Short mmCIF file of C-alpha atoms in Angstrom, two decimals:
data_model
loop_
_atom_site.label_atom_id
_atom_site.label_comp_id
_atom_site.label_asym_id
_atom_site.label_seq_id
_atom_site.Cartn_x
_atom_site.Cartn_y
_atom_site.Cartn_z
CA MET A 22 -57.46 31.89 11.24
CA LYS A 23 -53.75 31.88 10.70
CA HIS A 24 -53.51 28.82 12.97
CA LEU A 25 -55.97 26.79 10.84
CA LEU A 26 -53.85 26.69 7.69
CA PRO A 27 -51.07 24.38 8.83
CA PRO A 28 -53.48 21.68 10.16
CA LEU A 29 -55.60 21.96 7.01
CA ALA A 30 -52.53 21.79 4.81
CA ALA A 31 -51.35 18.80 6.80
CA VAL A 32 -54.70 17.06 6.28
CA LEU A 33 -54.63 17.74 2.56
CA LEU A 34 -51.05 16.56 2.39
CA LEU A 35 -51.97 13.39 4.30
CA ILE A 36 -54.91 12.69 1.96
CA GLY A 37 -52.71 13.21 -1.09
CA SER A 38 -49.99 11.04 0.39
CA THR A 39 -52.48 8.29 1.25
CA ALA A 40 -53.87 8.34 -2.28
CA CYS A 41 -50.35 8.07 -3.72
CA ASP A 42 -49.50 5.27 -1.30
CA THR A 43 -52.65 3.38 -2.31
CA LEU A 44 -51.86 3.81 -6.00
CA ASN A 45 -48.24 2.78 -5.54
CA LYS A 46 -49.33 -0.23 -3.50
CA GLU A 47 -51.72 -1.34 -6.25
CA GLN A 48 -49.00 -0.89 -8.86
CA GLU A 49 -46.49 -2.75 -6.70
CA GLU A 50 -48.90 -5.66 -6.22
CA GLU A 51 -49.56 -5.80 -9.96
CA ILE A 52 -45.86 -5.86 -10.74
CA SER A 53 -45.17 -8.26 -7.89
CA ARG A 54 -47.69 -10.79 -9.20
CA GLU A 55 -45.94 -10.98 -12.57
CA GLU A 56 -42.53 -11.11 -10.91
CA LEU A 57 -43.58 -13.89 -8.56
CA GLU A 58 -44.81 -15.94 -11.49
CA ILE A 59 -41.65 -15.53 -13.57
CA ALA A 60 -39.65 -16.28 -10.39
CA GLY A 61 -41.63 -19.52 -10.07
CA GLN A 62 -40.81 -20.40 -13.68
CA ILE A 63 -37.10 -19.74 -13.13
CA ILE A 64 -36.97 -21.82 -9.95
CA GLY A 65 -39.14 -24.56 -11.47
CA SER A 66 -36.77 -24.91 -14.40
CA SER A 67 -33.76 -24.80 -12.08
CA LEU A 68 -35.18 -27.72 -10.07
CA SER A 69 -36.54 -29.74 -12.99
CA ASP A 70 -35.17 -33.06 -14.19
CA THR A 71 -36.57 -32.49 -17.69
CA GLU A 72 -34.95 -29.06 -18.01
CA GLU A 73 -31.54 -30.14 -16.66
CA GLY A 74 -32.02 -28.57 -13.26
CA LEU A 75 -31.02 -29.74 -9.80
CA LEU A 76 -32.92 -33.05 -10.05
CA SER A 77 -31.16 -33.89 -13.31
CA SER A 78 -27.83 -33.19 -11.63
CA LEU A 79 -28.90 -35.41 -8.73
CA TYR A 80 -29.62 -38.27 -11.14
CA ASP A 81 -26.17 -37.75 -12.62
CA ALA A 82 -24.64 -37.55 -9.14
CA VAL A 83 -25.93 -41.01 -8.17
CA SER A 84 -24.72 -42.46 -11.46
CA GLU A 85 -21.57 -44.51 -12.02
CA VAL A 86 -19.02 -43.50 -14.62
CA ASP A 87 -16.03 -45.03 -16.38
CA GLU A 88 -14.33 -44.80 -19.76
CA GLU A 89 -17.32 -46.51 -21.42
CA GLY A 90 -20.00 -44.05 -20.29
CA ILE A 91 -22.40 -43.01 -17.55
CA ARG A 92 -24.90 -45.41 -15.94
CA SER A 93 -27.74 -44.34 -13.65
CA ARG A 94 -28.20 -46.25 -10.39
CA ILE A 95 -31.89 -45.29 -10.31
CA GLN A 96 -33.67 -45.23 -13.64
CA ASN A 97 -31.82 -48.10 -15.29
CA GLN A 98 -33.33 -50.43 -12.68
CA HIS A 99 -36.76 -49.77 -14.21
CA ARG A 100 -36.25 -48.63 -17.81
CA ASP A 101 -34.07 -49.64 -20.72
CA GLN A 102 -32.22 -47.02 -22.77
CA GLU A 103 -35.03 -46.62 -25.30
CA GLN A 104 -37.49 -45.91 -22.51
CA LEU A 105 -35.08 -43.42 -20.98
CA ARG A 106 -34.97 -41.52 -24.26
CA ASP A 107 -38.77 -41.51 -24.40
CA HIS A 108 -38.81 -40.25 -20.80
CA GLY A 109 -36.71 -37.29 -21.89
CA ARG A 110 -33.32 -37.93 -20.32
CA GLY A 111 -31.65 -37.71 -23.71
CA SER A 112 -28.40 -39.32 -24.76
CA GLU A 113 -24.74 -38.37 -24.44
CA SER A 114 -22.24 -37.76 -27.24
CA ASP A 115 -18.61 -36.61 -27.47
CA TYR A 116 -18.02 -38.41 -24.18
CA ASP A 117 -14.61 -38.16 -22.51
CA TYR A 118 -13.39 -39.58 -19.19
CA ASP A 119 -10.40 -39.29 -16.88
CA TYR A 120 -9.50 -40.80 -13.50
CA ASN A 121 -6.89 -39.46 -11.05
CA PRO A 122 -5.94 -42.19 -8.53
CA GLU A 123 -4.19 -39.68 -6.23
CA THR A 124 -7.30 -37.56 -5.67
CA GLY A 125 -9.94 -40.20 -6.44
CA GLU A 126 -11.52 -37.85 -8.98
CA HIS A 127 -13.47 -39.26 -11.91
CA THR A 128 -14.05 -36.47 -14.46
CA VAL A 129 -16.39 -36.73 -17.44
CA TRP A 130 -17.30 -34.37 -20.25
CA TYR A 131 -20.11 -34.82 -22.74
CA ILE A 132 -22.82 -33.16 -24.79
CA ARG A 133 -26.44 -34.09 -24.06
CA LYS A 134 -29.23 -33.40 -26.55
CA PHE A 135 -32.90 -34.21 -26.66
CA GLU A 136 -35.66 -33.37 -29.13
CA GLY A 137 -39.22 -34.35 -28.23
CA PRO A 138 -42.77 -33.21 -28.91
CA LEU A 139 -42.84 -31.10 -25.74
CA ILE A 140 -39.28 -29.99 -25.12
CA THR A 141 -35.91 -29.71 -26.80
CA ARG A 142 -32.59 -29.11 -25.14
CA SER A 143 -28.89 -29.02 -25.85
CA LEU A 144 -26.13 -28.61 -23.29
CA LYS A 145 -22.53 -29.22 -22.39
CA VAL A 146 -21.83 -31.07 -19.15
CA ARG A 147 -18.70 -31.42 -17.06
CA SER A 148 -18.95 -33.59 -13.93
CA LEU A 149 -16.47 -34.58 -11.26
CA TYR A 150 -17.08 -37.55 -8.92
CA ILE A 151 -15.29 -38.91 -5.88
CA TYR A 152 -16.65 -42.28 -4.74
CA THR A 153 -15.63 -43.64 -1.33
CA ASP A 154 -16.46 -46.73 0.69
CA ILE A 155 -17.59 -46.89 4.31
CA ASN A 156 -13.95 -46.50 5.43
CA GLY A 157 -13.34 -43.41 3.28
CA ARG A 158 -11.23 -45.21 0.67
CA PHE A 159 -11.47 -44.16 -2.98
CA ILE A 160 -13.34 -46.43 -5.35
CA GLN A 161 -11.69 -46.63 -8.75
CA PHE A 162 -14.25 -48.86 -10.47
CA PRO A 163 -17.73 -47.69 -9.33
CA LYS A 164 -19.61 -49.84 -11.84
CA ARG A 165 -17.90 -53.03 -10.66
CA GLN A 166 -17.96 -52.06 -6.98
CA GLU A 167 -21.43 -50.53 -6.76
CA ASP A 168 -22.28 -52.20 -3.43
CA ARG A 169 -19.19 -50.70 -1.79
CA ILE A 170 -20.10 -47.07 -2.53
CA GLU A 171 -21.04 -45.23 0.66
CA THR A 172 -20.51 -41.58 -0.34
CA ILE A 173 -20.41 -39.59 -3.56
CA ASP A 174 -18.89 -36.13 -3.73
CA TYR A 175 -20.17 -34.56 -6.94
CA LYS A 176 -19.50 -31.25 -8.69
CA GLY A 177 -21.03 -30.50 -12.06
CA THR A 178 -21.55 -27.68 -14.53
CA ARG A 179 -24.30 -27.49 -17.15
CA GLU A 180 -24.43 -24.88 -19.88
CA GLY A 181 -27.12 -24.88 -22.52
CA ILE A 182 -30.63 -24.14 -23.72
CA THR A 183 -34.02 -25.72 -23.06
CA GLU A 184 -37.17 -24.79 -24.96
CA GLY A 185 -40.75 -25.92 -24.41
CA PRO A 186 -44.30 -24.76 -25.10
CA TYR A 187 -44.33 -22.31 -22.18
CA ARG A 188 -40.76 -21.18 -21.64
CA TYR A 189 -37.30 -20.76 -23.15
CA ASN A 190 -34.25 -20.81 -20.92
CA ARG A 191 -30.60 -20.16 -21.67
CA PHE A 192 -28.52 -21.00 -18.61
CA TYR A 193 -25.31 -21.84 -16.80
CA ARG A 194 -25.61 -24.01 -13.67
CA PHE A 195 -23.10 -25.28 -11.13
CA ASN A 196 -24.10 -27.87 -8.53
CA GLN A 197 -22.19 -29.28 -5.57
CA ILE A 198 -23.80 -32.36 -4.06
CA TYR A 199 -22.51 -34.59 -1.28
CA LEU A 200 -24.39 -37.86 -0.78
CA ASP A 201 -23.98 -40.18 2.19
CA GLY A 202 -25.61 -43.54 2.92
CA LEU A 203 -25.54 -45.17 -0.50
CA SER A 204 -24.45 -48.62 0.67
CA PRO A 205 -27.18 -51.29 1.09
CA VAL A 206 -26.97 -51.16 4.92
CA SER A 207 -28.51 -47.67 5.05
CA PRO A 208 -32.23 -47.13 4.26
CA ILE A 209 -31.76 -43.36 3.90
CA MET A 210 -29.42 -41.24 1.81
CA SER A 211 -28.59 -37.80 3.15
CA LEU A 212 -27.71 -34.89 0.90
CA THR A 213 -26.04 -31.52 1.37
CA GLY A 214 -24.83 -29.06 -1.22
CA SER A 215 -25.49 -25.92 -3.19
CA HIS A 216 -26.66 -24.66 -6.56
CA HIS A 217 -25.67 -21.57 -8.49
CA GLY A 218 -27.30 -20.63 -11.75
CA ASN A 219 -27.68 -17.68 -14.08
CA GLY A 220 -29.23 -17.08 -17.45
CA GLU A 221 -32.19 -15.68 -19.33
CA MET A 222 -35.79 -16.91 -19.09
CA ASN A 223 -38.69 -16.15 -21.45
CA ALA A 224 -41.95 -17.58 -20.09
CA LYS A 225 -45.73 -17.32 -20.36
CA VAL A 226 -47.16 -16.16 -17.04
CA MET A 227 -50.29 -17.72 -15.59
CA GLN A 228 -52.38 -14.60 -15.01
CA ARG A 229 -52.05 -13.11 -18.48
CA ASP A 230 -51.81 -14.34 -22.03
CA MET A 231 -48.37 -12.83 -22.43
CA VAL A 232 -44.69 -13.73 -22.40
CA THR A 233 -42.32 -12.00 -20.04
CA SER A 234 -38.54 -12.27 -19.78
CA ARG A 235 -35.85 -11.81 -17.17
CA THR A 236 -32.15 -12.29 -16.78
CA TYR A 237 -31.46 -13.89 -13.42
CA GLU A 238 -29.02 -15.21 -10.86
CA LEU A 239 -30.11 -17.93 -8.45
CA ASP A 240 -28.40 -19.48 -5.42
CA MET A 241 -29.79 -22.40 -3.43
CA ASP A 242 -28.47 -24.05 -0.27
CA LEU A 243 -29.29 -27.70 0.44
CA ASP A 244 -28.89 -29.00 3.96
CA GLY A 245 -30.41 -32.01 5.67
CA ILE A 246 -32.13 -33.36 2.55
CA ARG A 247 -33.19 -37.01 2.91
CA ILE A 248 -33.85 -39.60 0.21
CA ASP A 249 -35.83 -42.70 1.17
CA LYS A 250 -34.23 -45.50 -0.85
CA GLU A 251 -37.18 -47.86 -0.46
CA VAL A 252 -39.56 -45.25 -1.91
CA VAL A 253 -37.11 -44.64 -4.75
CA ARG A 254 -36.94 -48.39 -5.49
CA GLU A 255 -40.73 -48.72 -5.45
CA ASN A 256 -41.37 -45.71 -7.71
CA GLY A 257 -38.23 -45.72 -9.84
CA SER A 258 -37.67 -41.99 -9.31
CA LEU A 259 -35.80 -39.72 -6.94
CA GLU A 260 -38.60 -37.15 -7.05
CA ASP A 261 -40.92 -39.37 -5.01
CA GLY A 262 -38.39 -40.16 -2.31
CA ILE A 263 -36.79 -36.82 -1.54
CA THR A 264 -37.78 -34.60 1.40
CA GLY A 265 -36.33 -31.57 3.14
CA PHE A 266 -35.86 -27.83 2.70
CA ILE A 267 -33.85 -25.64 0.32
CA SER A 268 -33.23 -21.96 0.98
CA TYR A 269 -32.82 -19.72 -2.07
CA ARG A 270 -31.89 -16.21 -3.15
CA LEU A 271 -33.02 -14.97 -6.57
CA SER A 272 -32.11 -11.76 -8.35
CA MET A 273 -34.01 -10.87 -11.56
CA THR A 274 -33.48 -7.93 -13.92
CA ARG A 275 -35.36 -6.58 -16.91
CA THR A 276 -34.78 -3.62 -19.20
CA VAL A 277 -37.64 -1.37 -20.33
CA ASN A 278 -36.92 1.55 -22.70
CA GLY A 279 -33.27 1.46 -21.75
CA GLU A 280 -33.94 1.47 -18.00
CA THR A 281 -32.98 -1.56 -15.90
CA PHE A 282 -35.18 -2.81 -13.05
CA GLU A 283 -34.02 -5.34 -10.46
CA ARG A 284 -36.07 -7.50 -8.09
CA LYS A 285 -34.57 -9.65 -5.32
CA LEU A 286 -36.52 -12.50 -3.75
CA SER A 287 -35.67 -15.14 -1.18
CA GLY A 288 -37.44 -17.92 0.62
CA VAL A 289 -37.68 -21.66 1.16
CA ILE A 290 -38.49 -24.62 -1.08
CA GLU A 291 -40.05 -27.58 0.70
CA LEU A 292 -39.47 -30.97 -0.93
CA THR A 293 -42.60 -32.92 0.00
CA GLY A 294 -41.74 -36.50 -1.01
CA ASP A 295 -44.61 -36.81 -3.49
CA GLY A 296 -42.81 -35.65 -6.64
CA SER A 297 -43.41 -31.96 -5.96
CA ALA A 298 -42.08 -29.02 -3.98
CA LEU A 299 -43.72 -25.99 -2.35
CA LEU A 300 -42.10 -22.69 -3.28
CA ARG A 301 -42.51 -20.06 -0.54
CA PHE A 302 -41.45 -16.40 -0.56
CA ASP A 303 -40.18 -14.54 2.49
CA LYS A 304 -42.80 -12.18 4.01
CA LEU A 305 -45.44 -13.20 1.44
CA ARG A 306 -48.41 -15.52 1.85
CA GLU A 307 -48.55 -16.61 -1.78
CA PHE A 308 -46.80 -19.84 -2.76
CA PHE A 309 -46.56 -22.21 -5.72
CA ARG A 310 -46.36 -25.97 -6.21
CA ILE A 311 -43.57 -27.17 -8.51
CA GLY A 312 -43.46 -30.55 -10.24
CA LEU A 313 -39.89 -31.77 -9.83
CA ALA A 314 -39.88 -33.93 -12.96
CA THR A 315 -41.07 -31.30 -15.45
CA GLY A 316 -40.67 -28.05 -13.52
CA SER A 317 -44.41 -27.32 -13.82
CA VAL A 318 -45.57 -24.36 -11.72
CA ASP A 319 -49.10 -24.14 -10.30
CA ARG A 320 -51.02 -22.43 -7.55
CA PRO A 321 -52.22 -25.24 -5.25
CA ASP A 322 -55.81 -23.97 -5.40
CA SER A 323 -55.78 -23.63 -9.18
CA THR A 324 -57.44 -26.19 -11.44
CA ASP A 325 -56.24 -24.56 -14.66
CA ASP A 326 -52.82 -25.76 -15.82
CA SER A 327 -53.00 -24.12 -19.23
CA HIS A 328 -50.37 -21.46 -18.45
CA SER A 329 -48.44 -23.27 -15.75
CA GLY A 330 -45.46 -24.47 -17.74
CA ARG A 331 -46.66 -28.06 -17.41
CA PRO A 332 -46.28 -30.09 -20.62
CA ARG A 333 -49.65 -31.31 -21.79
CA THR A 334 -50.10 -35.04 -22.17
#
Protein backbone atom coordinates (compact mmCIF):
# COMPACT_ATOMS: atom_id res chain seq x y z
CA MET A 1 0.00 0.00 0.00
CA LYS A 2 2.85 2.34 0.67
CA HIS A 3 3.59 2.36 -3.08
CA LEU A 4 0.06 3.53 -3.99
CA LEU A 5 0.24 6.89 -2.23
CA PRO A 6 2.70 8.69 -4.49
CA PRO A 7 0.82 7.80 -7.73
CA LEU A 8 -2.50 8.74 -6.11
CA ALA A 9 -1.05 11.97 -4.80
CA ALA A 10 0.36 12.66 -8.24
CA VAL A 11 -3.07 12.10 -9.82
CA LEU A 12 -4.75 14.40 -7.33
CA LEU A 13 -2.04 16.98 -7.86
CA LEU A 14 -2.48 16.70 -11.64
CA ILE A 15 -6.26 17.12 -11.35
CA GLY A 16 -5.85 20.15 -9.12
CA SER A 17 -3.23 21.61 -11.43
CA THR A 18 -5.44 21.03 -14.48
CA ALA A 19 -8.38 22.73 -12.79
CA CYS A 20 -6.19 25.73 -11.90
CA ASP A 21 -4.80 25.84 -15.43
CA THR A 22 -8.33 25.80 -16.87
CA LEU A 23 -9.43 28.58 -14.53
CA ASN A 24 -6.35 30.67 -15.26
CA LYS A 25 -6.84 30.13 -18.98
CA GLU A 26 -10.45 31.33 -18.77
CA GLN A 27 -9.38 34.36 -16.77
CA GLU A 28 -6.54 35.08 -19.19
CA GLU A 29 -8.89 34.88 -22.18
CA GLU A 30 -11.36 37.21 -20.45
CA ILE A 31 -8.65 39.75 -19.71
CA SER A 32 -7.10 39.28 -23.14
CA ARG A 33 -10.38 40.09 -24.89
CA GLU A 34 -10.63 43.45 -23.15
CA GLU A 35 -6.95 44.17 -23.75
CA LEU A 36 -7.20 43.31 -27.43
CA GLU A 37 -10.11 45.70 -27.81
CA ILE A 38 -8.40 48.62 -26.06
CA ALA A 39 -5.28 47.82 -28.11
CA GLY A 40 -7.42 48.12 -31.25
CA GLN A 41 -8.71 51.50 -30.07
CA ILE A 42 -5.18 52.76 -29.39
CA ILE A 43 -3.88 51.62 -32.78
CA GLY A 44 -7.01 52.85 -34.57
CA SER A 45 -6.55 56.32 -33.11
CA SER A 46 -2.82 56.24 -33.88
CA LEU A 47 -3.59 55.51 -37.55
CA SER A 48 -6.59 57.80 -37.92
CA ASP A 49 -6.69 60.97 -40.00
CA THR A 50 -9.52 62.40 -37.87
CA GLU A 51 -7.64 61.81 -34.61
CA GLU A 52 -4.31 63.19 -35.86
CA GLY A 53 -2.69 59.80 -36.31
CA LEU A 54 -0.35 58.49 -38.96
CA LEU A 55 -2.71 59.27 -41.87
CA SER A 56 -3.04 62.87 -40.72
CA SER A 57 0.76 63.12 -40.63
CA LEU A 58 0.87 61.61 -44.12
CA TYR A 59 -1.51 64.30 -45.41
CA ASP A 60 0.77 66.90 -43.84
CA ALA A 61 3.84 65.18 -45.29
CA VAL A 62 2.56 65.50 -48.87
CA SER A 63 1.64 69.14 -48.29
CA GLU A 64 3.62 72.18 -49.42
CA VAL A 65 4.66 74.86 -46.96
CA ASP A 66 6.00 78.40 -47.04
CA GLU A 67 5.77 81.54 -44.93
CA GLU A 68 2.09 81.95 -45.86
CA GLY A 69 0.88 78.55 -44.63
CA ILE A 70 0.44 74.87 -45.40
CA ARG A 71 -1.34 73.60 -48.53
CA SER A 72 -2.36 69.98 -49.10
CA ARG A 73 -1.49 68.39 -52.44
CA ILE A 74 -4.37 65.92 -52.06
CA GLN A 75 -7.53 67.27 -50.49
CA ASN A 76 -7.36 70.79 -51.90
CA GLN A 77 -7.78 69.30 -55.38
CA HIS A 78 -11.31 68.24 -54.40
CA ARG A 79 -12.47 70.46 -51.54
CA ASP A 80 -12.29 74.14 -50.68
CA GLN A 81 -11.24 75.27 -47.20
CA GLU A 82 -14.80 75.37 -45.86
CA GLN A 83 -15.34 71.77 -46.95
CA LEU A 84 -12.04 70.77 -45.35
CA ARG A 85 -13.23 72.20 -42.04
CA ASP A 86 -16.50 70.28 -42.37
CA HIS A 87 -14.48 67.14 -43.13
CA GLY A 88 -12.68 67.57 -39.83
CA ARG A 89 -9.16 68.58 -40.82
CA GLY A 90 -9.42 71.72 -38.72
CA SER A 91 -7.52 74.95 -39.21
CA GLU A 92 -4.09 76.20 -38.17
CA SER A 93 -3.26 79.17 -35.95
CA ASP A 94 -0.09 80.69 -34.46
CA TYR A 95 1.70 79.59 -37.61
CA ASP A 96 5.46 80.10 -37.89
CA TYR A 97 7.87 79.12 -40.68
CA ASP A 98 11.61 78.94 -41.28
CA TYR A 99 13.77 77.79 -44.21
CA ASN A 100 17.46 76.81 -44.04
CA PRO A 101 19.00 76.88 -47.55
CA GLU A 102 22.11 74.99 -46.40
CA THR A 103 20.19 71.93 -45.21
CA GLY A 104 17.06 72.35 -47.36
CA GLU A 105 14.91 72.14 -44.22
CA HIS A 106 11.52 73.84 -44.13
CA THR A 107 10.30 73.97 -40.51
CA VAL A 108 6.78 74.93 -39.46
CA TRP A 109 5.07 75.27 -36.10
CA TYR A 110 1.36 75.73 -35.52
CA ILE A 111 -1.63 74.94 -33.34
CA ARG A 112 -4.49 72.96 -34.89
CA LYS A 113 -7.96 72.89 -33.33
CA PHE A 114 -11.27 71.42 -34.36
CA GLU A 115 -14.67 71.28 -32.68
CA GLY A 116 -17.40 69.25 -34.35
CA PRO A 117 -20.52 67.30 -33.41
CA LEU A 118 -18.56 64.02 -33.24
CA ILE A 119 -15.04 64.93 -32.22
CA THR A 120 -12.99 67.75 -30.77
CA ARG A 121 -9.24 68.06 -30.75
CA SER A 122 -6.46 70.46 -29.92
CA LEU A 123 -2.78 69.93 -30.59
CA LYS A 124 0.60 71.51 -31.17
CA VAL A 125 2.45 70.51 -34.33
CA ARG A 126 6.07 70.87 -35.37
CA SER A 127 7.00 69.61 -38.85
CA LEU A 128 10.24 69.53 -40.79
CA TYR A 129 10.32 69.02 -44.58
CA ILE A 130 13.09 68.50 -47.12
CA TYR A 131 11.86 68.62 -50.71
CA THR A 132 14.16 67.44 -53.50
CA ASP A 133 13.87 67.10 -57.27
CA ILE A 134 14.70 64.05 -59.37
CA ASN A 135 18.41 65.00 -59.22
CA GLY A 136 18.44 65.33 -55.43
CA ARG A 137 18.56 69.14 -55.40
CA PHE A 138 16.74 71.04 -52.66
CA ILE A 139 13.53 72.80 -53.59
CA GLN A 140 13.17 76.14 -51.84
CA PHE A 141 9.71 77.07 -53.14
CA PRO A 142 7.58 73.88 -53.10
CA LYS A 143 4.32 75.68 -53.84
CA ARG A 144 5.72 77.31 -56.99
CA GLN A 145 7.71 74.23 -58.04
CA GLU A 146 5.19 71.51 -57.23
CA ASP A 147 5.83 69.55 -60.44
CA ARG A 148 9.55 69.31 -59.67
CA ILE A 149 9.12 67.58 -56.30
CA GLU A 150 10.29 63.97 -56.46
CA THR A 151 10.95 63.18 -52.78
CA ILE A 152 9.80 64.51 -49.43
CA ASP A 153 11.68 63.76 -46.23
CA TYR A 154 9.29 64.56 -43.38
CA LYS A 155 9.63 64.53 -39.59
CA GLY A 156 6.79 65.71 -37.39
CA THR A 157 5.67 65.79 -33.78
CA ARG A 158 2.07 66.07 -32.57
CA GLU A 159 1.10 66.64 -28.96
CA GLY A 160 -2.49 67.07 -27.90
CA ILE A 161 -5.90 65.70 -27.03
CA THR A 162 -8.73 64.21 -29.08
CA GLU A 163 -12.16 63.42 -27.65
CA GLY A 164 -15.13 61.70 -29.28
CA PRO A 165 -18.24 59.73 -28.31
CA TYR A 166 -16.31 56.50 -27.72
CA ARG A 167 -12.82 57.46 -26.65
CA TYR A 168 -10.58 60.14 -25.16
CA ASN A 169 -6.90 60.21 -26.01
CA ARG A 170 -4.07 62.35 -24.68
CA PHE A 171 -0.95 61.72 -26.74
CA TYR A 172 2.50 62.56 -28.05
CA ARG A 173 3.40 61.27 -31.53
CA PHE A 174 6.54 61.44 -33.64
CA ASN A 175 6.49 60.35 -37.28
CA GLN A 176 9.31 59.98 -39.79
CA ILE A 177 8.11 59.57 -43.37
CA TYR A 178 10.16 59.39 -46.55
CA LEU A 179 8.18 59.63 -49.80
CA ASP A 180 9.57 58.90 -53.24
CA GLY A 181 7.90 59.16 -56.66
CA LEU A 182 5.93 62.37 -56.29
CA SER A 183 6.75 63.80 -59.72
CA PRO A 184 4.15 63.36 -62.50
CA VAL A 185 6.27 60.74 -64.33
CA SER A 186 5.72 58.15 -61.58
CA PRO A 187 2.30 56.47 -61.11
CA ILE A 188 3.25 55.14 -57.67
CA MET A 189 4.59 56.81 -54.54
CA SER A 190 6.63 54.64 -52.20
CA LEU A 191 6.81 55.27 -48.47
CA THR A 192 9.12 54.19 -45.67
CA GLY A 193 9.32 55.45 -42.12
CA SER A 194 8.38 54.95 -38.50
CA HIS A 195 5.95 56.07 -35.82
CA HIS A 196 6.42 56.44 -32.10
CA GLY A 197 3.59 57.40 -29.80
CA ASN A 198 2.69 57.40 -26.14
CA GLY A 199 -0.20 58.64 -24.07
CA GLU A 200 -3.37 57.71 -22.23
CA MET A 201 -6.52 56.23 -23.78
CA ASN A 202 -9.99 55.98 -22.24
CA ALA A 203 -12.33 54.00 -24.50
CA LYS A 204 -15.60 52.07 -24.55
CA VAL A 205 -14.92 48.44 -25.41
CA MET A 206 -17.13 46.53 -27.82
CA GLN A 207 -17.99 43.51 -25.68
CA ARG A 208 -19.16 45.38 -22.59
CA ASP A 209 -20.99 48.58 -21.80
CA MET A 210 -17.99 49.94 -19.94
CA VAL A 211 -15.06 52.31 -20.33
CA THR A 212 -11.53 51.07 -19.81
CA SER A 213 -8.27 53.01 -19.77
CA ARG A 214 -4.60 52.39 -20.43
CA THR A 215 -1.38 54.31 -20.64
CA TYR A 216 0.57 53.10 -23.65
CA GLU A 217 3.65 53.25 -25.82
CA LEU A 218 3.41 52.31 -29.49
CA ASP A 219 6.07 51.84 -32.18
CA MET A 220 5.33 51.14 -35.84
CA ASP A 221 7.70 50.44 -38.72
CA LEU A 222 6.65 51.28 -42.28
CA ASP A 223 8.50 49.66 -45.15
CA GLY A 224 7.49 49.12 -48.75
CA ILE A 225 4.22 51.05 -48.49
CA ARG A 226 2.79 52.00 -51.90
CA ILE A 227 0.38 54.79 -52.80
CA ASP A 228 -1.42 54.58 -56.14
CA LYS A 229 -1.63 58.19 -57.33
CA GLU A 230 -4.38 57.50 -59.85
CA VAL A 231 -6.61 55.99 -57.13
CA VAL A 232 -5.85 58.97 -54.91
CA ARG A 233 -6.81 61.39 -57.70
CA GLU A 234 -10.05 59.53 -58.42
CA ASN A 235 -11.13 59.30 -54.76
CA GLY A 236 -9.56 62.44 -53.34
CA SER A 237 -8.09 60.57 -50.37
CA LEU A 238 -4.88 58.80 -49.45
CA GLU A 239 -6.79 56.17 -47.50
CA ASP A 240 -8.16 54.59 -50.69
CA GLY A 241 -4.83 54.42 -52.47
CA ILE A 242 -2.44 53.11 -49.84
CA THR A 243 -1.36 49.46 -49.56
CA GLY A 244 1.33 47.55 -47.71
CA PHE A 245 2.23 46.30 -44.25
CA ILE A 246 3.16 47.95 -40.95
CA SER A 247 4.73 46.04 -38.08
CA TYR A 248 3.98 47.29 -34.57
CA ARG A 249 4.91 46.84 -30.92
CA LEU A 250 2.48 48.02 -28.24
CA SER A 251 2.99 48.19 -24.49
CA MET A 252 -0.05 48.99 -22.30
CA THR A 253 -0.22 49.50 -18.53
CA ARG A 254 -3.04 49.94 -16.05
CA THR A 255 -3.12 50.41 -12.29
CA VAL A 256 -5.65 48.60 -10.10
CA ASN A 257 -5.66 49.21 -6.32
CA GLY A 258 -2.13 50.53 -6.50
CA GLU A 259 -0.82 47.55 -8.48
CA THR A 260 0.45 48.06 -12.03
CA PHE A 261 -0.21 45.52 -14.79
CA GLU A 262 1.57 45.54 -18.15
CA ARG A 263 0.61 43.86 -21.42
CA LYS A 264 2.85 43.76 -24.51
CA LEU A 265 1.43 43.01 -27.94
CA SER A 266 2.92 42.94 -31.42
CA GLY A 267 1.79 42.10 -34.90
CA VAL A 268 1.13 43.42 -38.39
CA ILE A 269 -1.26 45.98 -39.86
CA GLU A 270 -2.26 45.35 -43.46
CA LEU A 271 -3.25 48.44 -45.45
CA THR A 272 -5.80 47.09 -47.93
CA GLY A 273 -6.28 49.97 -50.37
CA ASP A 274 -10.01 50.34 -49.67
CA GLY A 275 -9.84 52.92 -46.89
CA SER A 276 -9.29 50.35 -44.15
CA ALA A 277 -6.60 48.24 -42.51
CA LEU A 278 -6.57 44.77 -40.94
CA LEU A 279 -5.02 44.68 -37.47
CA ARG A 280 -3.49 41.28 -36.68
CA PHE A 281 -1.89 40.08 -33.43
CA ASP A 282 1.08 37.72 -33.27
CA LYS A 283 0.10 34.13 -32.31
CA LEU A 284 -3.62 35.02 -32.15
CA ARG A 285 -6.36 34.30 -34.66
CA GLU A 286 -8.51 37.29 -33.75
CA PHE A 287 -8.16 40.46 -35.81
CA PHE A 288 -9.91 43.79 -36.30
CA ARG A 289 -10.72 46.05 -39.23
CA ILE A 290 -9.77 49.72 -38.77
CA GLY A 291 -11.20 52.62 -40.76
CA LEU A 292 -8.23 54.81 -41.64
CA ALA A 293 -10.21 58.05 -41.87
CA THR A 294 -11.95 57.88 -38.48
CA GLY A 295 -10.01 55.17 -36.65
CA SER A 296 -13.17 53.05 -36.28
CA VAL A 297 -12.51 49.54 -34.95
CA ASP A 298 -14.73 46.58 -35.86
CA ARG A 299 -14.63 42.82 -36.02
CA PRO A 300 -15.04 41.95 -39.72
CA ASP A 301 -17.88 39.53 -38.94
CA SER A 302 -19.70 42.02 -36.72
CA THR A 303 -22.73 43.96 -37.92
CA ASP A 304 -23.01 46.06 -34.75
CA ASP A 305 -20.95 49.25 -34.83
CA SER A 306 -22.49 50.74 -31.70
CA HIS A 307 -19.37 50.29 -29.55
CA SER A 308 -16.74 50.31 -32.27
CA GLY A 309 -15.46 53.85 -31.96
CA ARG A 310 -17.01 54.72 -35.32
CA PRO A 311 -18.69 58.15 -35.36
CA ARG A 312 -22.37 57.78 -36.17
CA THR A 313 -23.66 59.61 -39.20
